[in-house]
Short mmCIF file of C-alpha atoms in Angstrom, two decimals:
data_model
loop_
_atom_site.label_atom_id
_atom_site.label_comp_id
_atom_site.label_asym_id
_atom_site.label_seq_id
_atom_site.Cartn_x
_atom_site.Cartn_y
_atom_site.Cartn_z
CA UNK A 1 3.78 -3.74 -18.36
CA UNK A 2 3.94 -4.34 -14.63
CA UNK A 3 1.25 -3.81 -12.03
CA UNK A 4 2.12 -2.22 -8.67
CA UNK A 5 0.21 -2.04 -5.40
CA UNK A 6 1.36 0.47 -2.78
CA UNK A 7 -0.04 0.64 0.77
CA UNK A 8 0.19 3.89 2.70
CA UNK A 9 -0.13 5.84 -0.55
CA UNK A 10 -1.77 9.00 0.81
CA UNK A 11 1.41 10.87 1.74
CA UNK A 12 5.16 10.67 2.21
CA UNK A 13 7.08 7.86 0.57
CA UNK A 14 3.94 6.10 -0.68
CA UNK A 15 2.59 9.20 -2.43
CA UNK A 16 5.96 9.94 -4.01
CA UNK A 17 6.30 6.35 -5.18
CA UNK A 18 2.88 6.51 -6.85
CA UNK A 19 3.88 9.75 -8.55
CA UNK A 20 7.18 8.34 -9.82
CA UNK A 21 5.62 5.09 -11.02
CA UNK A 22 3.08 7.04 -13.07
CA UNK A 23 5.86 9.11 -14.64
CA UNK A 24 7.17 5.90 -16.22
CA UNK A 25 5.75 4.88 -19.60
CA UNK A 26 2.77 2.54 -19.59
CA UNK A 27 4.91 -0.02 -21.39
CA UNK A 28 6.85 -0.31 -18.10
CA UNK A 29 4.11 0.32 -15.55
CA UNK A 30 0.64 -0.62 -16.65
CA UNK A 31 -1.46 -0.40 -13.49
CA UNK A 32 -0.82 1.38 -10.19
CA UNK A 33 -3.04 0.54 -7.24
CA UNK A 34 -2.95 2.97 -4.32
CA UNK A 35 -4.24 1.77 -0.96
CA UNK A 36 -5.08 4.34 1.71
CA UNK A 37 -7.08 4.33 4.95
CA UNK A 38 -9.58 6.93 3.73
CA UNK A 39 -10.97 8.70 0.67
CA UNK A 40 -9.68 12.07 1.92
CA UNK A 41 -6.39 12.02 0.00
CA UNK A 42 -6.42 15.19 -2.06
CA UNK A 43 -2.77 15.09 -3.14
CA UNK A 44 -3.14 11.46 -4.23
CA UNK A 45 -6.41 12.17 -6.02
CA UNK A 46 -4.76 14.94 -8.06
CA UNK A 47 -2.06 12.49 -9.21
CA UNK A 48 -4.50 9.66 -9.93
CA UNK A 49 -6.84 11.95 -11.87
CA UNK A 50 -4.03 12.58 -14.36
CA UNK A 51 -3.87 8.85 -15.17
CA UNK A 52 -7.40 7.44 -14.76
CA UNK A 53 -6.78 4.53 -17.13
CA UNK A 54 -3.69 3.34 -15.21
CA UNK A 55 -4.71 3.86 -11.59
CA UNK A 56 -6.99 2.41 -8.96
CA UNK A 57 -7.60 3.89 -5.50
CA UNK A 58 -8.79 1.44 -2.86
CA UNK A 59 -9.64 2.32 0.72
CA UNK A 60 -8.41 -0.33 3.17
CA UNK A 61 -6.61 -0.45 6.49
CA UNK A 62 -3.64 -2.78 6.91
CA UNK A 63 -4.62 -3.35 10.53
CA UNK A 64 -8.07 -4.74 9.63
CA UNK A 65 -8.23 -8.24 8.12
CA UNK A 66 -11.73 -7.82 6.64
CA UNK A 67 -10.67 -4.56 5.02
CA UNK A 68 -7.60 -6.18 3.46
CA UNK A 69 -9.63 -9.17 2.22
CA UNK A 70 -12.11 -6.81 0.56
CA UNK A 71 -9.19 -4.95 -1.05
CA UNK A 72 -7.92 -8.23 -2.52
CA UNK A 73 -11.30 -8.82 -4.15
CA UNK A 74 -11.33 -5.27 -5.54
CA UNK A 75 -7.77 -5.54 -6.86
CA UNK A 76 -8.46 -8.92 -8.46
CA UNK A 77 -11.47 -7.48 -10.26
CA UNK A 78 -9.31 -4.65 -11.64
CA UNK A 79 -6.41 -6.89 -12.71
CA UNK A 80 -8.39 -9.83 -14.04
CA UNK A 81 -6.13 -12.75 -14.90
CA UNK A 82 -3.01 -10.56 -15.11
CA UNK A 83 -2.06 -10.93 -11.46
CA UNK A 84 -0.03 -8.50 -9.39
CA UNK A 85 3.65 -7.96 -10.15
CA UNK A 86 4.93 -5.82 -7.27
CA UNK A 87 3.55 -5.34 -3.75
CA UNK A 88 4.99 -2.42 -1.79
CA UNK A 89 4.23 -2.63 1.93
CA UNK A 90 4.69 1.01 2.83
CA UNK A 91 1.92 1.71 5.37
CA UNK A 92 3.17 2.26 8.88
CA UNK A 93 2.88 4.32 12.02
CA UNK A 94 5.37 5.59 14.56
CA UNK A 95 5.08 6.63 18.18
CA UNK A 96 6.13 10.04 19.36
CA UNK A 97 7.61 9.70 22.81
CA UNK A 98 9.61 12.71 23.99
CA UNK A 99 10.72 10.73 27.05
CA UNK A 100 11.86 7.72 25.02
CA UNK A 101 10.73 4.12 25.20
CA UNK A 102 9.86 4.27 28.90
CA UNK A 103 7.05 6.76 28.19
CA UNK A 104 5.32 4.78 25.41
CA UNK A 105 2.23 3.08 26.79
CA UNK A 106 1.95 -0.66 26.03
CA UNK A 107 -1.35 -0.05 24.21
CA UNK A 108 0.42 2.25 21.77
CA UNK A 109 3.15 -0.33 21.19
CA UNK A 110 0.44 -2.91 20.52
CA UNK A 111 -1.12 -0.64 17.89
CA UNK A 112 2.28 0.01 16.28
CA UNK A 113 3.08 -3.71 16.20
CA UNK A 114 -0.34 -4.50 14.71
CA UNK A 115 0.17 -1.98 11.90
CA UNK A 116 3.89 -2.26 11.20
CA UNK A 117 4.45 -6.00 11.69
CA UNK A 118 1.18 -7.89 11.61
CA UNK A 119 -0.18 -5.50 8.96
CA UNK A 120 2.69 -6.36 6.62
CA UNK A 121 2.00 -10.06 7.13
CA UNK A 122 -1.76 -9.53 6.74
CA UNK A 123 -1.34 -7.71 3.42
CA UNK A 124 1.39 -9.97 2.05
CA UNK A 125 -0.43 -13.21 2.83
CA UNK A 126 -3.72 -11.87 1.45
CA UNK A 127 -2.18 -10.68 -1.83
CA UNK A 128 0.13 -13.67 -2.29
CA UNK A 129 -2.23 -15.50 -4.69
CA UNK A 130 -2.35 -12.41 -6.92
CA UNK A 131 1.44 -12.10 -6.75
CA UNK A 132 1.82 -15.75 -7.71
CA UNK A 133 -0.32 -15.03 -10.78
CA UNK A 134 1.86 -12.04 -11.68
CA UNK A 135 5.01 -12.01 -13.75
CA UNK A 136 7.58 -10.31 -11.49
CA UNK A 137 6.40 -11.64 -8.09
CA UNK A 138 8.18 -8.97 -6.01
CA UNK A 139 7.49 -7.81 -2.47
CA UNK A 140 9.10 -4.63 -1.14
CA UNK A 141 8.82 -3.79 2.56
CA UNK A 142 9.53 -0.16 3.39
CA UNK A 143 10.93 0.51 6.82
CA UNK A 144 11.70 4.06 7.92
CA UNK A 145 13.53 4.67 11.13
#
């Protein structure tokens, strides 16, 4: 039974992935860890409440190193010696620029780069020891354009 960690699990693709993983039998998916930026995730909470023995909700931000490091400690305590099988880097942000690239301020691009590029590296490198202890050792990076 595999363990999965999904960032950006509060809505969209991440929320749907959590839902579909939990629809699989526990012989296939043993533990599902949902990482979100806040506790205010009512749709996610409703799904997790249906499977309290198989789920963990951790609040962390992929653009904050201390937050990610704390999440690693929390996840490790939940998984014990089992390790993490699959890491899904799904968290991301996108700019809305009606005038195209020329209207996006550099500060906004910096924030997007920090979340969508550095955040993926931050999460992957932090969770790598748990992945190495896992059985499947898979990393999935979601990119939506």
